[in-house]
Amino acid sequence: MTDPRSPRSDRSRWNWVLLPAIVVPLIPALFNHEEPRLFGVPLFYWLQLAFLVISVSATLIVYRVTRR
Amino acid sequence: MNEHITEIVIFTALFLLVSGMGFVAARWRRADDLASLNEWGLGGRNFGSWITWFLVGGDLYTAYTFVAVPALLFGAGATGFFAVPYTVITYPLVMLVLIRLWSVSHVHGLVTPADFVRVRFGSPTLALLVAITGIVATMPYIALQLIGIEAVLKTMGVTGDLPLIIAFAILAAYTYQSGLRAPALIAFVKDILIYVVILVAVIYIPAKLGGFGSIFDAADAKFAQTPAPGDGTLLNANNQLQYITLALGSAMALFLYPHSVTGVLASRSRDVIKRNMSALPAYSLLLGLIALLGYMAIAAGITPIGTDVNTVVPQLFDQMFPDWFTGVAFAAIGIGALVPAAIMSIAAANLFTRNIYKEYIRRDATDAQEARVSKLTSLVVKVGAVLCILLIDPQFSIDLQLIGGVIILQTLPSVALGLFTRWFHRVGLIAGWTAGMTAGMVLLYNIANPANNHAHFGGSAFPLSKLGFDTPMTVYAGFLALIVNLAVAALATVIARRLGSSEGVDGTRARDYTADAGDPEVKDDVELAGST
């Protein structure tokens, strides 16, 4: 256990990996297309679900790196 | 005899099983007594990763969501899919915010977001505004959970108000007795049922309908026939801005809702929260799959019962699944309504108790009195929700919930930004809140919806042309209101400082925001301190 009196901070360069996870899913030009389809599902639907991978990876990295 | 008898029997059996669990939950992870808000309202503040995952997941992804999101896709297509980017970006967005909220709340024994505002800005008035906003935004949300149950009952041919009243009476009774432990325990059953039902649904139904290709073709064909310009299986140039501002605005609003905060504060440590930020997206994947049920309903030729599009998913299940599995699916939706309804009523009751009763009515209230007031308030809140649905047009609750999202967003400067900076002046925040609320109401009032003959409050997509821009584009009204809020808050802050207005006492220290379980400040059994 760390000394509770030592200054602790949430600041970390790794926090920046959260940024693309927030920005990328908000760019319609990336996903607002019909083709290519995946198992018959248009790009619009499967790519937006695939963005979950970025979100999960980013939060996982920050959790791992900043874990006590 | 009712042709849905198998479904009704299975639905009722599962519902009763879960209700029994709700009553037994009082003894789960046993506390010495439930006579404090830490125990009744936050389950002892000691939930680990798994319980938190089920609890928060069961809390955020409600029965109404599971019924209404596919209904949106059924009706309008791609625009309804905003729920996916919304729930994808929310976790990376709020991760660093929530751990600070957890820390400061555990050091100071805070129960609600308004509690934090009270300590941080030394302003009972601002705390009251945040509390009232939270209560007003939560109430219609509870009422909407009833709509989820109602849609299922309608499909099973069960009519009349009595079944709904009984269901909510049972819910009220075990929430009263067990507090947050009840929804935490029930969430296990609810979520497992939902996961099973949806995984079966997204494999079994497309197989019966000839694959996803033909499902999307059917949806395309349907939207091509309608006169509405905004629908379709892709976005068009005019609704893209609305799509992303709605996703971003909703993502920012999600963890400002008091019931979300309740789930977060009930967790044991910061690590539990961080780990959940990468585990909760599993529910978002589920939500994305559920959304596609709307297109499956189109391909299966489902038509809503009356004008209630919320019945399309229950009807799809009814048509596709064997009776016994339809019963399981309906139970999943019905039980899915109970978990969030319980947590929301607890959160609203805590707001009333901590920020109105204790602040303005009885300042020297003991822990036991606080718990008692909260328990009674949770009953009142649920009776109010039932009356809302039975006496007033359910559309009114849907409109109110739409407004709820816009107004809860107006607490962002005080709560979320307040966790990082004390720059804003309390007078500035009050001015910003007032301006944001006013702007939000005016914008929503001016949104018409020809589809359901609403001249006002017809949706959240505000046409920019009404502001004088020469464009058919729309934008999320809550997003515009938040910009107004921030601008006024900043301006009023500068003015208040110039005039030398009192800043109020900040009861927090920098290290409070990074404290973690095991630190001396963070007691296992937190004393519910007044705002010091």
Coordinates of C-alpha atoms in Angstrom, one line a residue:
Chain A
M1 CA 0.0 0.0 0.0
T2 CA 1.2 3.5 -0.8
D3 CA 1.8 6.0 1.9
P4 CA -1.5 7.9 2.0
R5 CA 0.4 11.1 2.9
S6 CA 2.4 11.1 -0.3
P7 CA 0.9 13.4 -3.0
R8 CA -1.1 11.2 -5.4
S9 CA -2.3 12.4 -8.7
D10 CA -4.6 11.2 -11.5
R11 CA -2.4 13.0 -14.0
S12 CA -0.9 10.6 -16.5
R13 CA 0.3 10.9 -20.1
W14 CA -1.7 7.7 -20.7
N15 CA -5.0 9.5 -20.1
W16 CA -4.7 10.8 -23.6
V17 CA -5.5 7.4 -25.1
L18 CA -9.1 8.1 -24.0
L19 CA -9.4 11.0 -26.4
P20 CA -9.6 9.0 -29.7
A21 CA -12.2 6.7 -28.1
I22 CA -14.4 9.7 -27.6
V23 CA -13.7 11.5 -30.9
V24 CA -13.6 8.7 -33.5
P25 CA -17.3 7.5 -32.9
L26 CA -18.4 11.1 -33.5
I27 CA -17.1 11.4 -37.1
P28 CA -20.0 10.4 -39.4
A29 CA -17.8 10.5 -42.5
L30 CA -16.1 7.4 -41.2
F31 CA -19.2 5.2 -40.7
N32 CA -22.1 6.7 -42.7
H33 CA -21.8 4.3 -45.6
E34 CA -23.6 1.2 -46.9
E35 CA -20.6 -0.8 -48.2
P36 CA -18.8 -2.9 -47.3
R37 CA -21.4 -5.0 -45.7
L38 CA -20.4 -7.6 -43.0
F39 CA -22.7 -10.7 -43.0
G40 CA -25.3 -8.5 -44.7
V41 CA -25.0 -5.7 -42.1
P42 CA -24.2 -2.3 -43.6
L43 CA -20.9 -0.6 -42.5
F44 CA -22.9 2.1 -40.6
Y45 CA -24.0 -0.5 -38.1
W46 CA -21.1 -2.9 -37.7
L47 CA -18.4 -0.2 -37.6
Q48 CA -20.1 1.8 -34.9
L49 CA -20.4 -1.4 -32.9
A50 CA -16.7 -2.1 -33.7
F51 CA -15.8 1.2 -32.1
L52 CA -16.5 -0.5 -28.8
V53 CA -13.0 -2.1 -29.2
I54 CA -11.4 1.3 -29.1
S55 CA -13.4 2.3 -26.1
V56 CA -12.7 -0.9 -24.2
S57 CA -9.0 -0.8 -25.0
A58 CA -8.6 2.8 -24.0
T59 CA -10.3 2.4 -20.6
L60 CA -8.5 -0.9 -20.0
I61 CA -5.1 0.7 -20.7
V62 CA -5.8 3.6 -18.4
Y63 CA -7.0 1.3 -15.7
R64 CA -3.9 -1.0 -16.0
V65 CA -1.4 1.8 -16.1
T66 CA -2.8 3.8 -13.2
R67 CA -3.7 0.9 -11.0
R68 CA -2.3 1.1 -7.5
Chain B
M1 CA -59.2 -18.8 -22.7
N2 CA -56.3 -16.6 -23.4
E3 CA -54.0 -17.9 -26.1
H4 CA -51.0 -16.4 -24.2
I5 CA -51.5 -18.5 -21.1
T6 CA -48.0 -20.2 -21.3
E7 CA -46.4 -16.8 -21.5
I8 CA -48.4 -15.4 -18.7
V9 CA -47.6 -18.3 -16.4
I10 CA -43.8 -18.1 -17.0
F11 CA -43.8 -14.3 -16.8
T12 CA -45.7 -14.4 -13.5
A13 CA -43.5 -17.2 -12.0
L14 CA -40.2 -15.3 -12.8
F15 CA -41.7 -12.1 -11.6
L16 CA -42.6 -13.6 -8.2
L17 CA -39.3 -15.3 -7.9
V18 CA -37.5 -12.0 -8.3
S19 CA -39.9 -10.3 -5.9
G20 CA -39.0 -12.9 -3.3
M21 CA -35.3 -12.1 -3.9
G22 CA -36.0 -8.4 -3.4
F23 CA -37.4 -9.0 0.1
V24 CA -34.6 -11.4 1.1
A25 CA -32.0 -8.9 -0.1
A26 CA -32.2 -7.0 3.2
R27 CA -30.2 -9.8 4.7
W28 CA -27.7 -10.1 1.8
R29 CA -24.2 -8.8 2.8
R30 CA -25.8 -8.2 6.1
A31 CA -25.6 -4.8 7.8
D32 CA -26.1 -4.3 11.5
D33 CA -29.1 -2.2 10.7
L34 CA -30.5 -0.5 7.6
A35 CA -31.2 2.7 9.5
S36 CA -28.8 5.0 7.7
L37 CA -28.5 6.2 4.1
N38 CA -25.2 4.5 3.7
E39 CA -26.8 1.2 4.2
W40 CA -30.4 1.7 2.8
G41 CA -29.4 4.1 0.1
L42 CA -25.9 3.0 -0.9
G43 CA -25.9 -0.7 0.1
G44 CA -23.1 -0.1 2.6
R45 CA -20.8 1.5 0.0
N46 CA -19.0 -1.8 -0.4
F47 CA -20.0 -3.3 -3.7
G48 CA -17.1 -5.0 -5.7
S49 CA -16.6 -5.2 -9.4
W50 CA -19.1 -7.8 -10.3
I51 CA -22.0 -6.4 -8.3
T52 CA -21.2 -2.9 -9.6
W53 CA -21.2 -4.2 -13.1
F54 CA -24.6 -5.8 -12.8
L55 CA -26.0 -3.0 -10.7
V56 CA -24.9 -0.1 -12.9
G57 CA -25.6 -2.1 -16.1
G58 CA -29.1 -2.9 -14.9
D59 CA -29.5 0.7 -13.9
L60 CA -28.4 2.5 -17.1
Y61 CA -29.8 0.0 -19.7
T62 CA -33.4 0.0 -18.7
A63 CA -36.4 -1.9 -19.9
Y64 CA -37.6 1.2 -21.6
T65 CA -34.3 1.5 -23.5
F66 CA -34.7 -2.1 -24.7
V67 CA -38.2 -1.4 -25.9
A68 CA -37.8 2.2 -27.2
V69 CA -34.5 2.1 -29.1
P70 CA -35.6 -0.7 -31.5
A71 CA -38.9 1.2 -31.8
L72 CA -36.9 4.3 -32.9
L73 CA -35.2 2.3 -35.6
F74 CA -38.5 0.7 -36.6
G75 CA -40.0 4.2 -37.1
A76 CA -37.1 6.3 -38.4
G77 CA -34.1 4.2 -39.1
A78 CA -30.5 5.2 -38.6
T79 CA -31.1 8.2 -36.4
G80 CA -32.3 5.8 -33.6
F81 CA -28.9 4.1 -33.6
F82 CA -27.4 7.2 -31.8
A83 CA -27.8 5.1 -28.6
V84 CA -24.7 3.1 -29.7
P85 CA -22.1 5.9 -30.1
Y86 CA -23.7 7.5 -27.0
T87 CA -23.0 4.5 -24.9
V88 CA -19.6 3.8 -26.5
I89 CA -18.1 7.2 -25.8
T90 CA -19.6 7.8 -22.4
Y91 CA -17.2 5.5 -20.5
P92 CA -13.9 7.0 -21.7
L93 CA -15.6 10.4 -21.3
V94 CA -16.5 10.0 -17.7
M95 CA -13.8 7.7 -16.3
L96 CA -11.6 10.4 -14.9
V97 CA -14.5 12.4 -13.6
L98 CA -16.2 9.6 -11.7
I99 CA -13.1 8.5 -9.8
R100 CA -12.8 12.1 -8.4
L101 CA -16.5 12.1 -7.5
W102 CA -16.1 8.8 -5.7
S103 CA -13.1 10.0 -3.7
V104 CA -14.5 13.3 -2.6
S105 CA -17.8 11.7 -1.7
H106 CA -16.2 9.0 0.4
V107 CA -14.0 11.5 2.3
H108 CA -16.9 13.7 3.1
G109 CA -19.7 11.2 3.3
L110 CA -21.7 12.6 0.4
V111 CA -24.7 10.7 -1.0
T112 CA -25.9 12.8 -3.9
P113 CA -24.4 15.0 -6.6
A114 CA -26.1 18.0 -4.9
D115 CA -24.3 17.1 -1.7
F116 CA -21.0 17.6 -3.5
V117 CA -22.1 21.0 -4.9
R118 CA -23.1 22.1 -1.4
V119 CA -19.6 21.3 0.0
R120 CA -17.6 22.5 -2.9
F121 CA -19.3 25.9 -3.5
G122 CA -20.7 26.5 0.0
S123 CA -24.1 27.4 -1.6
P124 CA -27.3 25.7 -0.4
T125 CA -29.1 27.5 -3.1
L126 CA -27.0 26.0 -5.9
A127 CA -27.3 22.6 -4.2
L128 CA -31.1 23.0 -4.1
L129 CA -31.2 23.8 -7.8
V130 CA -29.1 20.7 -8.6
A131 CA -31.3 18.5 -6.4
I132 CA -34.5 19.8 -7.9
T133 CA -33.1 19.3 -11.4
G134 CA -32.2 15.7 -10.5
I135 CA -35.6 14.9 -9.0
V136 CA -37.5 16.4 -11.9
A137 CA -35.3 14.6 -14.5
T138 CA -35.7 11.3 -12.7
M139 CA -39.4 11.2 -12.1
P140 CA -40.6 10.7 -15.7
Y141 CA -37.8 8.2 -16.2
I142 CA -39.4 6.0 -13.5
A143 CA -42.8 6.4 -15.1
L144 CA -41.3 5.3 -18.4
Q145 CA -40.2 2.0 -16.9
L146 CA -43.9 1.3 -16.5
I147 CA -44.4 1.8 -20.2
G148 CA -41.9 -1.1 -20.7
I149 CA -44.0 -3.4 -18.5
E150 CA -47.2 -2.1 -20.1
A151 CA -46.0 -2.9 -23.6
V152 CA -45.3 -6.5 -22.6
L153 CA -48.7 -6.9 -20.8
K154 CA -50.5 -5.5 -23.8
T155 CA -48.9 -8.0 -26.1
M156 CA -49.9 -10.8 -23.8
G157 CA -53.5 -9.5 -24.0
V158 CA -53.5 -8.4 -20.3
T159 CA -55.4 -5.2 -20.1
G160 CA -56.5 -3.0 -17.3
D161 CA -54.5 -1.0 -14.7
L162 CA -54.5 -3.6 -11.9
P163 CA -51.5 -5.7 -13.0
L164 CA -49.4 -2.6 -13.3
I165 CA -50.4 -1.4 -9.9
I166 CA -49.7 -4.7 -8.3
A167 CA -46.3 -4.9 -10.0
F168 CA -45.3 -1.5 -8.7
A169 CA -46.7 -2.1 -5.2
I170 CA -44.5 -5.2 -4.9
L171 CA -41.5 -3.2 -6.1
A172 CA -42.3 -0.4 -3.7
A173 CA -42.6 -2.8 -0.8
Y174 CA -39.2 -4.5 -1.2
T175 CA -37.4 -1.3 -2.1
Y176 CA -38.8 0.2 1.1
Q177 CA -37.5 -2.8 3.1
S178 CA -34.2 -3.6 1.5
G179 CA -33.0 -0.4 -0.1
L180 CA -30.3 -0.6 -2.8
R181 CA -29.5 -4.2 -1.9
A182 CA -32.8 -5.2 -3.6
P183 CA -32.0 -4.0 -7.1
A184 CA -28.4 -5.1 -6.7
L185 CA -29.5 -8.7 -6.1
I186 CA -32.3 -8.6 -8.7
A187 CA -29.9 -7.2 -11.3
F188 CA -28.2 -10.5 -11.5
V189 CA -31.3 -12.3 -12.6
K190 CA -32.5 -9.5 -14.9
D191 CA -29.2 -9.2 -16.8
I192 CA -28.6 -12.9 -17.2
L193 CA -32.2 -13.2 -18.6
I194 CA -31.6 -10.3 -21.0
Y195 CA -28.3 -11.6 -22.2
V196 CA -29.7 -15.0 -23.0
V197 CA -32.9 -13.6 -24.7
I198 CA -31.0 -11.2 -26.9
L199 CA -28.2 -13.6 -27.9
V200 CA -30.9 -16.1 -28.9
A201 CA -32.9 -13.4 -30.6
V202 CA -30.1 -12.1 -32.8
I203 CA -29.2 -15.6 -34.0
Y204 CA -32.6 -17.2 -34.2
I205 CA -34.7 -14.4 -35.7
P206 CA -32.3 -13.4 -38.6
A207 CA -32.0 -17.1 -39.4
K208 CA -35.8 -17.3 -39.7
L209 CA -36.0 -14.1 -41.8
G210 CA -33.4 -15.1 -44.3
G211 CA -30.3 -13.3 -42.9
F212 CA -29.3 -9.8 -42.1
G213 CA -29.0 -8.9 -45.8
S214 CA -32.7 -9.4 -46.4
I215 CA -33.6 -7.7 -43.1
F216 CA -31.8 -4.5 -44.1
D217 CA -33.3 -4.7 -47.6
A218 CA -36.8 -4.8 -46.1
A219 CA -36.0 -1.8 -43.9
D220 CA -34.6 0.1 -47.0
A221 CA -37.8 -0.7 -48.9
K222 CA -40.0 0.5 -46.1
F223 CA -38.2 3.8 -45.7
A224 CA -38.2 4.4 -49.5
Q225 CA -42.0 4.3 -49.4
T226 CA -42.5 6.8 -46.6
P227 CA -42.8 10.5 -47.4
A228 CA -40.6 11.5 -44.4
P229 CA -37.3 12.9 -45.7
G230 CA -35.3 12.2 -42.5
D231 CA -35.6 8.4 -42.3
G232 CA -33.6 5.7 -44.0
T233 CA -30.9 3.1 -43.0
L234 CA -28.2 5.8 -43.3
L235 CA -27.9 9.3 -42.1
N236 CA -28.3 12.2 -44.5
A237 CA -26.6 15.6 -44.6
N238 CA -29.2 17.2 -42.5
N239 CA -29.3 15.0 -39.4
Q240 CA -25.6 14.1 -39.0
L241 CA -25.0 17.1 -36.7
Q242 CA -28.1 16.2 -34.6
Y243 CA -26.8 12.6 -34.5
I244 CA -23.4 13.4 -33.0
T245 CA -24.5 16.2 -30.7
L246 CA -27.3 14.0 -29.4
A247 CA -24.8 11.2 -28.8
L248 CA -22.3 13.5 -27.1
G249 CA -24.9 15.4 -25.1
S250 CA -26.5 12.1 -23.9
A251 CA -23.1 10.7 -23.0
M252 CA -22.3 13.8 -20.9
A253 CA -25.7 13.7 -19.3
L254 CA -25.7 10.0 -18.4
F255 CA -23.6 10.1 -15.3
L256 CA -25.2 13.4 -14.1
Y257 CA -28.4 11.5 -13.5
P258 CA -28.7 10.9 -9.7
H259 CA -29.4 7.2 -10.2
S260 CA -26.1 6.7 -12.1
V261 CA -24.2 8.5 -9.3
T262 CA -25.9 6.2 -6.7
G263 CA -24.6 3.1 -8.5
V264 CA -21.1 4.6 -8.7
L265 CA -20.9 5.7 -5.1
A266 CA -22.0 2.3 -3.9
S267 CA -18.8 0.7 -5.2
R268 CA -15.9 -0.2 -2.9
S269 CA -13.0 1.6 -4.5
R270 CA -11.7 3.6 -7.4
D271 CA -10.3 0.5 -9.0
V272 CA -13.8 -1.0 -9.1
I273 CA -15.0 2.0 -11.1
K274 CA -12.1 2.0 -13.5
R275 CA -12.4 -1.6 -14.2
N276 CA -16.1 -1.2 -14.8
M277 CA -15.5 1.5 -17.4
S278 CA -14.0 -1.2 -19.7
A279 CA -16.6 -3.8 -18.6
L280 CA -19.8 -1.9 -19.0
P281 CA -19.5 -1.5 -22.8
A282 CA -20.6 -5.1 -22.9
Y283 CA -24.0 -3.7 -22.4
S284 CA -23.5 -1.3 -25.2
L285 CA -22.9 -4.2 -27.6
L286 CA -26.1 -5.8 -26.3
L287 CA -27.9 -2.5 -26.9
G288 CA -26.6 -2.3 -30.5
L289 CA -27.9 -5.8 -31.2
I290 CA -31.2 -5.0 -29.5
A291 CA -31.6 -1.9 -31.7
L292 CA -31.5 -4.1 -34.8
L293 CA -34.6 -5.9 -33.5
G294 CA -36.4 -2.8 -34.9
Y295 CA -35.4 -3.8 -38.5
M296 CA -36.2 -7.4 -37.8
A297 CA -39.7 -6.3 -36.9
I298 CA -40.0 -4.5 -40.2
A299 CA -38.8 -7.6 -42.1
A300 CA -41.2 -9.8 -40.1
G301 CA -44.1 -7.5 -41.1
I302 CA -44.9 -6.5 -37.5
T303 CA -47.4 -3.7 -37.0
P304 CA -47.7 -1.9 -33.6
I305 CA -50.8 -2.4 -31.4
G306 CA -52.8 0.8 -31.9
T307 CA -50.3 3.6 -32.2
D308 CA -47.9 2.3 -29.5
V309 CA -44.7 1.6 -31.4
N310 CA -43.2 0.3 -28.1
T311 CA -45.1 -2.9 -28.7
V312 CA -43.1 -3.9 -31.8
V313 CA -40.4 -5.7 -29.9
P314 CA -42.7 -7.7 -27.7
Q315 CA -44.8 -8.6 -30.7
L316 CA -41.7 -9.7 -32.6
F317 CA -40.8 -12.1 -29.8
D318 CA -44.4 -13.3 -29.6
Q319 CA -44.5 -14.1 -33.3
M320 CA -41.0 -15.6 -33.6
F321 CA -40.4 -17.6 -30.4
P322 CA -42.1 -20.6 -29.0
D323 CA -44.6 -19.6 -26.2
W324 CA -42.4 -20.6 -23.3
F325 CA -39.4 -18.6 -24.5
T326 CA -41.6 -15.6 -25.2
G327 CA -42.6 -15.8 -21.6
V328 CA -38.9 -15.7 -20.6
A329 CA -38.2 -12.8 -22.9
F330 CA -41.2 -10.9 -21.5
A331 CA -40.1 -11.6 -18.0
A332 CA -36.7 -10.2 -18.9
I333 CA -38.2 -6.9 -20.0
G334 CA -40.6 -6.8 -17.0
I335 CA -37.9 -7.5 -14.5
G336 CA -35.7 -5.1 -16.4
A337 CA -38.0 -2.3 -15.5
L338 CA -37.9 -3.1 -11.8
V339 CA -34.1 -2.6 -11.3
P340 CA -33.8 0.9 -12.7
A341 CA -37.2 2.0 -11.2
A342 CA -35.9 0.9 -7.7
I343 CA -32.6 2.7 -8.1
M344 CA -34.1 5.8 -9.5
S345 CA -36.6 6.1 -6.7
I346 CA -33.9 5.6 -4.1
A347 CA -31.8 8.3 -5.8
A348 CA -34.6 10.8 -6.0
A349 CA -35.5 10.0 -2.4
N350 CA -31.9 10.6 -1.3
L351 CA -31.9 14.0 -3.0
F352 CA -35.0 15.0 -1.2
T353 CA -33.7 13.8 2.1
R354 CA -30.2 15.2 2.0
N355 CA -30.7 18.5 0.1
I356 CA -34.2 19.6 1.0
Y357 CA -35.3 17.9 4.2
K358 CA -32.0 18.0 6.0
E359 CA -31.0 21.4 4.6
Y360 CA -34.3 23.3 5.0
I361 CA -36.7 21.3 7.2
R362 CA -34.7 19.5 10.0
R363 CA -31.1 20.4 10.1
D364 CA -30.3 18.1 13.1
A365 CA -31.8 15.0 11.6
T366 CA -30.1 11.8 12.7
D367 CA -29.0 9.0 10.4
A368 CA -32.0 6.9 11.4
Q369 CA -34.4 9.9 10.6
E370 CA -32.7 10.4 7.3
A371 CA -33.1 6.8 6.3
R372 CA -36.8 6.9 7.4
V373 CA -37.5 10.0 5.3
S374 CA -35.8 8.5 2.3
K375 CA -37.8 5.2 2.6
L376 CA -41.1 7.1 2.8
T377 CA -40.1 9.4 -0.1
S378 CA -39.2 6.5 -2.3
L379 CA -42.8 5.3 -1.8
V380 CA -44.2 8.7 -2.7
V381 CA -42.1 8.9 -5.8
K382 CA -43.3 5.5 -7.0
V383 CA -47.0 6.3 -6.4
G384 CA -46.4 9.5 -8.3
A385 CA -44.9 7.6 -11.2
V386 CA -47.9 5.2 -11.4
L387 CA -50.4 8.0 -11.2
C388 CA -48.4 9.8 -14.0
I389 CA -48.9 6.8 -16.3
L390 CA -52.5 6.0 -15.3
L391 CA -54.0 9.4 -15.2
I392 CA -52.1 11.4 -17.7
D393 CA -51.3 10.5 -21.4
P394 CA -48.2 8.3 -21.4
Q395 CA -46.9 10.6 -24.2
F396 CA -46.6 13.2 -21.5
S397 CA -44.0 11.1 -19.7
I398 CA -42.1 10.6 -22.9
D399 CA -42.0 14.3 -23.5
L400 CA -41.0 14.9 -19.9
Q401 CA -38.1 12.4 -20.2
L402 CA -36.9 14.2 -23.3
I403 CA -36.9 17.4 -21.3
G404 CA -35.2 15.5 -18.4
G405 CA -32.2 14.8 -20.6
V406 CA -31.9 18.5 -21.5
I407 CA -32.2 19.8 -18.0
I408 CA -29.9 17.3 -16.3
L409 CA -27.2 18.4 -18.7
Q410 CA -27.5 21.9 -17.1
T411 CA -26.0 20.6 -13.9
L412 CA -22.7 19.7 -15.7
P413 CA -20.9 23.0 -14.9
S414 CA -21.6 22.7 -11.2
V415 CA -21.1 18.9 -10.8
A416 CA -18.7 17.7 -13.5
L417 CA -16.6 20.8 -14.0
G418 CA -16.8 21.5 -10.3
L419 CA -14.9 18.3 -9.7
F420 CA -11.9 19.7 -11.6
T421 CA -12.0 23.5 -11.0
R422 CA -13.3 26.0 -8.5
W423 CA -12.9 28.7 -11.1
F424 CA -16.7 29.2 -11.5
H425 CA -18.3 31.5 -9.0
R426 CA -21.4 30.2 -7.3
V427 CA -23.4 33.1 -8.5
G428 CA -22.1 32.5 -12.0
L429 CA -23.2 28.8 -11.8
I430 CA -26.7 29.8 -10.6
A431 CA -26.9 32.3 -13.5
G432 CA -25.7 29.7 -16.0
W433 CA -28.1 27.1 -14.7
T434 CA -31.0 29.6 -15.0
A435 CA -30.0 30.6 -18.6
G436 CA -29.4 27.0 -19.7
M437 CA -32.8 25.8 -18.3
T438 CA -34.6 28.7 -20.0
A439 CA -32.8 28.2 -23.3
G440 CA -33.5 24.5 -23.1
M441 CA -37.2 25.0 -22.5
V442 CA -37.6 27.6 -25.2
L443 CA -35.8 25.4 -27.8
L444 CA -37.8 22.3 -26.9
Y445 CA -41.0 24.3 -27.0
N446 CA -40.3 25.3 -30.5
I447 CA -39.7 21.9 -31.9
A448 CA -42.7 20.5 -33.8
N449 CA -43.3 17.0 -34.8
P450 CA -45.7 16.5 -37.7
A451 CA -45.5 12.7 -37.3
N452 CA -47.5 12.7 -34.0
N453 CA -49.2 16.1 -34.4
H454 CA -47.1 17.8 -31.7
A455 CA -46.8 21.5 -32.2
H456 CA -44.4 21.7 -29.3
F457 CA -42.0 19.4 -27.4
G458 CA -42.0 17.2 -30.5
G459 CA -38.4 15.9 -30.2
S460 CA -34.9 17.0 -29.4
A461 CA -33.7 18.0 -32.9
F462 CA -33.8 21.7 -33.2
P463 CA -33.7 23.2 -36.7
L464 CA -30.9 25.7 -37.1
S465 CA -33.0 27.6 -39.6
K466 CA -35.0 28.9 -36.6
L467 CA -31.9 30.7 -35.4
G468 CA -31.6 32.4 -38.8
F469 CA -29.1 30.1 -40.3
D470 CA -29.8 29.2 -44.0
T471 CA -29.6 25.4 -43.6
P472 CA -32.0 22.5 -43.1
M473 CA -29.6 21.0 -40.5
T474 CA -30.8 20.2 -37.0
V475 CA -28.9 20.1 -33.7
Y476 CA -29.6 18.6 -30.2
A477 CA -31.4 21.2 -28.2
G478 CA -29.6 20.1 -24.9
F479 CA -26.3 20.8 -26.5
L480 CA -27.2 24.4 -27.5
A481 CA -28.7 25.0 -24.0
L482 CA -25.4 23.8 -22.4
I483 CA -23.4 26.2 -24.5
V484 CA -25.7 29.1 -23.4
N485 CA -25.3 27.8 -19.8
L486 CA -21.5 27.8 -20.0
A487 CA -21.2 31.2 -21.6
V488 CA -23.5 32.8 -19.1
A489 CA -21.8 31.0 -16.2
A490 CA -18.3 32.3 -17.3
L491 CA -19.6 35.8 -17.9
A492 CA -21.4 36.0 -14.6
T493 CA -18.4 34.6 -12.8
V494 CA -16.2 37.4 -14.1
I495 CA -18.8 40.0 -13.2
A496 CA -19.4 38.6 -9.7
R497 CA -15.6 38.7 -9.0
R498 CA -15.4 42.3 -10.2
L499 CA -18.2 43.2 -7.8
G500 CA -16.4 41.4 -5.0
S501 CA -19.3 39.0 -4.3
S502 CA -18.5 36.4 -1.6
E503 CA -17.0 33.2 -3.0
G504 CA -18.5 30.8 -0.4
V505 CA -16.4 28.3 1.5
D506 CA -14.9 25.4 -0.3
G507 CA -15.0 22.5 2.1
T508 CA -12.8 20.2 0.1
R509 CA -9.0 19.9 -0.2
A510 CA -7.1 18.9 -3.3
R511 CA -6.1 15.5 -1.9
D512 CA -9.8 14.6 -1.2
Y513 CA -10.2 14.1 -4.9
T514 CA -7.6 11.4 -5.2
A515 CA -8.3 9.6 -1.9
D516 CA -8.8 5.8 -2.2
A517 CA -10.1 2.9 -0.1
G518 CA -7.5 2.2 2.6
D519 CA -6.6 5.8 3.2
P520 CA -7.3 7.1 6.7
E521 CA -9.7 9.7 5.3
V522 CA -11.8 7.0 3.7
K523 CA -13.5 5.1 6.5
D524 CA -15.0 1.8 5.8
D525 CA -18.0 2.8 7.7
V526 CA -18.4 6.4 6.6
E527 CA -20.0 8.7 9.1
L528 CA -22.6 10.7 7.2
A529 CA -21.2 14.1 8.0
G530 CA -23.2 17.3 7.5
S531 CA -21.6 19.6 4.9
T532 CA -18.5 20.9 6.6

